[in-house]
Amino acid sequence: MIKQLYKLQNSTDIRGIAIDYPEKQVNLTNECIKLIAYGFVRWLEGKKSMNRSSLKIAIGTDSRLSGPKLKYSIIQELSNLGCKVYDCGMCTTPAMFMTTILEDYKCDGAIMITASHLPYYYNGLKFFTKEGGCEKEDIRSIINIASTEEYSYEADKGPVFKVDFIREYSRLLVNMIREGVSSKENYDEPLSGFKIVVDAGNGAGGFFANKVLAVLGADVTGSQFIEPDGRFPNHIPNPENKEAMNAIRTAVLKNYADLGIIFDADVDRAAIVDSKGTEINKNALIAVISSIVLQEHPKSIIVTDSVTSTGLGEFISKLGGTHHRFKRGYKNVINEAIRLNNEGKECDLAIETSGHAALKENYFLDDGAYLIAKILIKMAKLNLENKKIQNLIEDLKIPYESLDFRIDIKDENFKEYGADIIKELEYCVQGIEGWSLVPNNYEGIRVSCDKSNGDGWFLLRLSLHEPILALNIESDSANGVKKITDKLVPFFSKYNGLDINKLILN
């Protein structure tokens, strides 16, 4: 059991198999859940120097089938420990953080039961205090406590209060948009006249259509998959998923909508589609919110992950900002933004190409709904100038070709094996004509390729959690990606521990 707890840690959260599935054994059991909940309470006691009977803890779930059962086990454990518990029902990850901030709650901690975009048979836990989401070291401490301490319960059970917190969170978003647009003619319904469709992928984000957009006057006819269904029967709720993006694109075009919005399962990520059906995610989404932020905070630093395009950096620079390309991982970009601010360097946005966007004005919380609210405010204002949201990124340079490859590492010691390959490639690149190492790179190896030798760039890095070398390639010319891969294949072929079939077949 103890070893099992450590295996459930997924960097800054807990993830595991919660429902029986062929060839997948359940490892996120009720026993594990209770142990981890106990560890969180004891960790909070130490962090806040409080007795557990004084602690207030909020808990919510996304739409996963295993959510109610896991929530019941956690609530039972927290109550037995004497804590005051707020059962927030179906909620979003960002909303759960807000339970630690809002005056009427001021919870000492919050737990969100979710596994983000993973298949329905997964589930997990994310933890918050008013300082933000728990770090990797915090999760390890929680598990250490759960693994080593003996249980002790309070004589009196703590009270449990059921609250419709997503309704309160929706009001925050509604008021934010009203005040942001500040329409003298139509303050209450600043989105009147807009047709906006939402695709929640049957996750927890369906509330946004009727509790936010419709309240603000938008026509949400054509919104789809907004009813929670933990089987995710229509598509995976993930803005990076092609099927999911095709679904919201089709809905926009079919309903002649002005905008399409898509969320992941727990609404900490989002993307949009414009009225012409053009997907605005990844680099384009970063460009949109960067444009908005830089108008409000000129010369701000924009922190992104490592796989962003050269064109995005040029776009941010033209707007007067500084592009700081850092590492993959939403916590990495957020913590880097916080570090820069602590050094006196203004940074108002940290965003990953996956759709995790965190703004300084919003506690550096990666919140898909807040990101969309910022975009909606700008859309309403642009409309007064007969402009659309896509006008913000007319100057964004889009690569002619881009491909992502996932190269499986078959060696048992995959981290050391992958690191050695990256180091060797770094040495080899120095002898390849037309290729040069990109300076100030924080992850893996990034290489610039001149016009004759690929006309673009590639990044090779180790996956954060899996035995995989991730290879991202962009080119500004036809067949440029092939020119780059043709030079990489002989190098990778030397390593028997790699599966490069996908790269060869490209």
PDB file of C-alpha atoms in Angstrom, residues 167-328:
ATOM      1  CA  ARG A 167     -23.073  29.283  -9.095  1.00  0.00           C
ATOM      2  CA  GLU A 168     -21.033  31.675  -6.949  1.00  0.00           C
ATOM      3  CA  TYR A 169     -18.028  31.293  -9.219  1.00  0.00           C
ATOM      4  CA  SER A 170     -20.203  32.036 -12.249  1.00  0.00           C
ATOM      5  CA  ARG A 171     -21.300  35.295 -10.616  1.00  0.00           C
ATOM      6  CA  LEU A 172     -17.664  36.317 -10.261  1.00  0.00           C
ATOM      7  CA  LEU A 173     -17.106  35.772 -13.991  1.00  0.00           C
ATOM      8  CA  VAL A 174     -20.335  37.556 -14.944  1.00  0.00           C
ATOM      9  CA  ASN A 175     -19.433  40.606 -12.850  1.00  0.00           C
ATOM     10  CA  MET A 176     -15.891  40.589 -14.209  1.00  0.00           C
ATOM     11  CA  ILE A 177     -17.129  40.683 -17.817  1.00  0.00           C
ATOM     12  CA  ARG A 178     -19.750  43.350 -17.110  1.00  0.00           C
ATOM     13  CA  GLU A 179     -17.214  45.611 -15.442  1.00  0.00           C
ATOM     14  CA  GLY A 180     -14.567  44.866 -18.074  1.00  0.00           C
ATOM     15  CA  VAL A 181     -16.794  45.837 -20.994  1.00  0.00           C
ATOM     16  CA  SER A 182     -18.443  48.725 -19.069  1.00  0.00           C
ATOM     17  CA  SER A 183     -21.124  49.193 -21.693  1.00  0.00           C
ATOM     18  CA  LYS A 184     -23.220  52.281 -20.922  1.00  0.00           C
ATOM     19  CA  GLU A 185     -25.981  51.127 -23.245  1.00  0.00           C
ATOM     20  CA  ASN A 186     -26.129  47.509 -22.092  1.00  0.00           C
ATOM     21  CA  TYR A 187     -24.210  46.988 -18.870  1.00  0.00           C
ATOM     22  CA  ASP A 188     -26.112  43.883 -17.744  1.00  0.00           C
ATOM     23  CA  GLU A 189     -25.955  42.100 -21.107  1.00  0.00           C
ATOM     24  CA  PRO A 190     -22.734  43.210 -22.827  1.00  0.00           C
ATOM     25  CA  LEU A 191     -22.699  40.064 -24.984  1.00  0.00           C
ATOM     26  CA  SER A 192     -26.147  40.707 -26.433  1.00  0.00           C
ATOM     27  CA  GLY A 193     -26.070  40.216 -30.200  1.00  0.00           C
ATOM     28  CA  PHE A 194     -23.283  37.627 -30.086  1.00  0.00           C
ATOM     29  CA  LYS A 195     -23.826  33.962 -30.870  1.00  0.00           C
ATOM     30  CA  ILE A 196     -21.355  31.862 -28.895  1.00  0.00           C
ATOM     31  CA  VAL A 197     -21.236  28.067 -28.755  1.00  0.00           C
ATOM     32  CA  VAL A 198     -19.612  26.083 -25.964  1.00  0.00           C
ATOM     33  CA  ASP A 199     -18.231  22.559 -26.156  1.00  0.00           C
ATOM     34  CA  ALA A 200     -17.548  21.184 -22.670  1.00  0.00           C
ATOM     35  CA  GLY A 201     -16.793  17.647 -23.845  1.00  0.00           C
ATOM     36  CA  ASN A 202     -19.249  16.458 -21.154  1.00  0.00           C
ATOM     37  CA  GLY A 203     -16.825  17.688 -18.503  1.00  0.00           C
ATOM     38  CA  ALA A 204     -17.443  20.255 -15.780  1.00  0.00           C
ATOM     39  CA  GLY A 205     -17.392  23.301 -18.083  1.00  0.00           C
ATOM     40  CA  GLY A 206     -20.974  23.151 -19.334  1.00  0.00           C
ATOM     41  CA  PHE A 207     -22.031  25.718 -16.719  1.00  0.00           C
ATOM     42  CA  PHE A 208     -20.329  28.444 -18.753  1.00  0.00           C
ATOM     43  CA  ALA A 209     -23.005  28.413 -21.451  1.00  0.00           C
ATOM     44  CA  ASN A 210     -26.068  29.091 -19.318  1.00  0.00           C
ATOM     45  CA  LYS A 211     -24.660  30.474 -16.064  1.00  0.00           C
ATOM     46  CA  VAL A 212     -22.280  32.962 -17.705  1.00  0.00           C
ATOM     47  CA  LEU A 213     -22.836  33.565 -21.428  1.00  0.00           C
ATOM     48  CA  ALA A 214     -26.641  33.442 -21.475  1.00  0.00           C
ATOM     49  CA  VAL A 215     -26.822  35.657 -18.379  1.00  0.00           C
ATOM     50  CA  LEU A 216     -24.687  38.189 -20.256  1.00  0.00           C
ATOM     51  CA  GLY A 217     -27.103  38.179 -23.206  1.00  0.00           C
ATOM     52  CA  ALA A 218     -25.299  35.831 -25.592  1.00  0.00           C
ATOM     53  CA  ASP A 219     -27.207  33.386 -27.790  1.00  0.00           C
ATOM     54  CA  VAL A 220     -25.767  29.983 -26.833  1.00  0.00           C
ATOM     55  CA  THR A 221     -27.893  27.930 -29.240  1.00  0.00           C
ATOM     56  CA  GLY A 222     -25.780  25.154 -30.704  1.00  0.00           C
ATOM     57  CA  SER A 223     -23.667  24.620 -27.590  1.00  0.00           C
ATOM     58  CA  GLN A 224     -22.886  20.933 -27.304  1.00  0.00           C
ATOM     59  CA  PHE A 225     -21.850  18.273 -24.815  1.00  0.00           C
ATOM     60  CA  ILE A 226     -22.518  20.649 -21.927  1.00  0.00           C
ATOM     61  CA  GLU A 227     -24.290  17.980 -19.864  1.00  0.00           C
ATOM     62  CA  PRO A 228     -21.840  16.233 -17.513  1.00  0.00           C
ATOM     63  CA  ASP A 229     -21.123  12.631 -18.485  1.00  0.00           C
ATOM     64  CA  GLY A 230     -18.073  10.973 -16.994  1.00  0.00           C
ATOM     65  CA  ARG A 231     -17.804   8.493 -19.861  1.00  0.00           C
ATOM     66  CA  PHE A 232     -16.876  11.377 -22.197  1.00  0.00           C
ATOM     67  CA  PRO A 233     -18.910   9.703 -24.958  1.00  0.00           C
ATOM     68  CA  ASN A 234     -18.451  12.342 -27.673  1.00  0.00           C
ATOM     69  CA  HIS A 235     -14.771  13.223 -27.513  1.00  0.00           C
ATOM     70  CA  ILE A 236     -12.011  13.661 -24.956  1.00  0.00           C
ATOM     71  CA  PRO A 237     -12.404  17.100 -23.326  1.00  0.00           C
ATOM     72  CA  ASN A 238      -9.014  18.413 -24.361  1.00  0.00           C
ATOM     73  CA  PRO A 239      -8.194  21.534 -26.442  1.00  0.00           C
ATOM     74  CA  GLU A 240      -5.099  19.745 -27.761  1.00  0.00           C
ATOM     75  CA  ASN A 241      -7.148  16.865 -29.156  1.00  0.00           C
ATOM     76  CA  LYS A 242      -7.826  17.044 -32.930  1.00  0.00           C
ATOM     77  CA  GLU A 243     -11.223  15.364 -32.650  1.00  0.00           C
ATOM     78  CA  ALA A 244     -12.276  17.823 -29.932  1.00  0.00           C
ATOM     79  CA  MET A 245     -11.159  20.862 -31.960  1.00  0.00           C
ATOM     80  CA  ASN A 246     -12.902  19.521 -35.066  1.00  0.00           C
ATOM     81  CA  ALA A 247     -16.104  19.156 -33.030  1.00  0.00           C
ATOM     82  CA  ILE A 248     -16.163  22.786 -31.851  1.00  0.00           C
ATOM     83  CA  ARG A 249     -15.115  24.013 -35.305  1.00  0.00           C
ATOM     84  CA  THR A 250     -18.031  22.135 -36.893  1.00  0.00           C
ATOM     85  CA  ALA A 251     -20.425  23.557 -34.295  1.00  0.00           C
ATOM     86  CA  VAL A 252     -19.297  27.131 -35.023  1.00  0.00           C
ATOM     87  CA  LEU A 253     -19.742  26.781 -38.773  1.00  0.00           C
ATOM     88  CA  LYS A 254     -23.040  24.890 -38.498  1.00  0.00           C
ATOM     89  CA  ASN A 255     -24.567  27.506 -36.201  1.00  0.00           C
ATOM     90  CA  TYR A 256     -22.997  30.576 -37.858  1.00  0.00           C
ATOM     91  CA  ALA A 257     -21.550  31.492 -34.468  1.00  0.00           C
ATOM     92  CA  ASP A 258     -19.328  34.454 -33.714  1.00  0.00           C
ATOM     93  CA  LEU A 259     -17.123  32.370 -31.433  1.00  0.00           C
ATOM     94  CA  GLY A 260     -16.641  28.823 -30.251  1.00  0.00           C
ATOM     95  CA  ILE A 261     -15.256  27.929 -26.827  1.00  0.00           C
ATOM     96  CA  ILE A 262     -13.888  24.565 -25.721  1.00  0.00           C
ATOM     97  CA  PHE A 263     -12.783  23.514 -22.235  1.00  0.00           C
ATOM     98  CA  ASP A 264     -10.975  20.526 -20.813  1.00  0.00           C
ATOM     99  CA  ALA A 265     -12.671  18.340 -18.190  1.00  0.00           C
ATOM    100  CA  ASP A 266     -11.884  20.486 -15.134  1.00  0.00           C
ATOM    101  CA  VAL A 267     -11.749  23.874 -16.936  1.00  0.00           C
ATOM    102  CA  ASP A 268      -8.185  24.863 -16.176  1.00  0.00           C
ATOM    103  CA  ARG A 269      -7.568  24.923 -19.955  1.00  0.00           C
ATOM    104  CA  ALA A 270      -9.443  26.349 -22.928  1.00  0.00           C
ATOM    105  CA  ALA A 271      -9.229  27.267 -26.604  1.00  0.00           C
ATOM    106  CA  ILE A 272     -11.428  29.122 -29.101  1.00  0.00           C
ATOM    107  CA  VAL A 273     -12.565  28.994 -32.727  1.00  0.00           C
ATOM    108  CA  ASP A 274     -13.340  32.176 -34.656  1.00  0.00           C
ATOM    109  CA  SER A 275     -16.393  32.846 -36.820  1.00  0.00           C
ATOM    110  CA  LYS A 276     -14.677  31.431 -39.918  1.00  0.00           C
ATOM    111  CA  GLY A 277     -13.904  28.152 -38.178  1.00  0.00           C
ATOM    112  CA  THR A 278     -10.223  28.933 -37.637  1.00  0.00           C
ATOM    113  CA  GLU A 279      -8.829  27.208 -34.570  1.00  0.00           C
ATOM    114  CA  ILE A 280      -7.197  29.598 -32.124  1.00  0.00           C
ATOM    115  CA  ASN A 281      -5.221  27.409 -29.766  1.00  0.00           C
ATOM    116  CA  LYS A 282      -1.559  26.764 -28.967  1.00  0.00           C
ATOM    117  CA  ASN A 283       0.596  29.581 -30.431  1.00  0.00           C
ATOM    118  CA  ALA A 284      -2.409  31.504 -31.746  1.00  0.00           C
ATOM    119  CA  LEU A 285      -4.153  31.450 -28.365  1.00  0.00           C
ATOM    120  CA  ILE A 286      -0.974  32.653 -26.670  1.00  0.00           C
ATOM    121  CA  ALA A 287      -0.774  35.468 -29.222  1.00  0.00           C
ATOM    122  CA  VAL A 288      -4.388  36.557 -28.544  1.00  0.00           C
ATOM    123  CA  ILE A 289      -4.047  36.755 -24.762  1.00  0.00           C
ATOM    124  CA  SER A 290      -0.541  38.257 -25.084  1.00  0.00           C
ATOM    125  CA  SER A 291      -2.004  41.036 -27.238  1.00  0.00           C
ATOM    126  CA  ILE A 292      -4.671  41.729 -24.607  1.00  0.00           C
ATOM    127  CA  VAL A 293      -2.207  41.657 -21.709  1.00  0.00           C
ATOM    128  CA  LEU A 294       0.367  43.842 -23.452  1.00  0.00           C
ATOM    129  CA  GLN A 295      -2.244  46.505 -24.140  1.00  0.00           C
ATOM    130  CA  GLU A 296      -2.956  46.580 -20.413  1.00  0.00           C
ATOM    131  CA  HIS A 297       0.649  46.099 -19.283  1.00  0.00           C
ATOM    132  CA  PRO A 298       3.070  47.426 -21.921  1.00  0.00           C
ATOM    133  CA  LYS A 299       6.535  45.844 -21.944  1.00  0.00           C
ATOM    134  CA  SER A 300       5.438  42.905 -19.774  1.00  0.00           C
ATOM    135  CA  ILE A 301       7.359  39.650 -19.957  1.00  0.00           C
ATOM    136  CA  ILE A 302       5.314  36.742 -21.344  1.00  0.00           C
ATOM    137  CA  VAL A 303       6.459  33.343 -20.058  1.00  0.00           C
ATOM    138  CA  THR A 304       5.640  30.338 -22.257  1.00  0.00           C
ATOM    139  CA  ASP A 305       6.708  26.727 -22.463  1.00  0.00           C
ATOM    140  CA  SER A 306       9.569  25.508 -24.632  1.00  0.00           C
ATOM    141  CA  VAL A 307       7.677  24.454 -27.779  1.00  0.00           C
ATOM    142  CA  THR A 308       6.334  27.847 -28.835  1.00  0.00           C
ATOM    143  CA  SER A 309       7.128  29.047 -32.340  1.00  0.00           C
ATOM    144  CA  THR A 310       9.670  31.577 -33.540  1.00  0.00           C
ATOM    145  CA  GLY A 311       6.813  33.566 -35.057  1.00  0.00           C
ATOM    146  CA  LEU A 312       5.176  33.946 -31.650  1.00  0.00           C
ATOM    147  CA  GLY A 313       8.351  35.423 -30.200  1.00  0.00           C
ATOM    148  CA  GLU A 314       8.505  37.930 -33.040  1.00  0.00           C
ATOM    149  CA  PHE A 315       4.822  38.793 -32.532  1.00  0.00           C
ATOM    150  CA  ILE A 316       5.273  39.492 -28.814  1.00  0.00           C
ATOM    151  CA  SER A 317       8.377  41.557 -29.505  1.00  0.00           C
ATOM    152  CA  LYS A 318       6.524  43.728 -32.053  1.00  0.00           C
ATOM    153  CA  LEU A 319       3.896  44.463 -29.400  1.00  0.00           C
ATOM    154  CA  GLY A 320       6.615  45.708 -27.070  1.00  0.00           C
ATOM    155  CA  GLY A 321       6.717  42.643 -24.839  1.00  0.00           C
ATOM    156  CA  THR A 322       9.484  40.190 -24.007  1.00  0.00           C
ATOM    157  CA  HIS A 323       9.022  36.526 -24.834  1.00  0.00           C
ATOM    158  CA  HIS A 324      10.596  34.305 -22.170  1.00  0.00           C
ATOM    159  CA  ARG A 325      10.523  30.746 -23.517  1.00  0.00           C
ATOM    160  CA  PHE A 326      10.927  28.388 -20.563  1.00  0.00           C
ATOM    161  CA  LYS A 327      10.062  24.731 -19.844  1.00  0.00           C
ATOM    162  CA  ARG A 328       7.077  22.484 -20.491  1.00  0.00           C
TER     163      ARG A 328
END
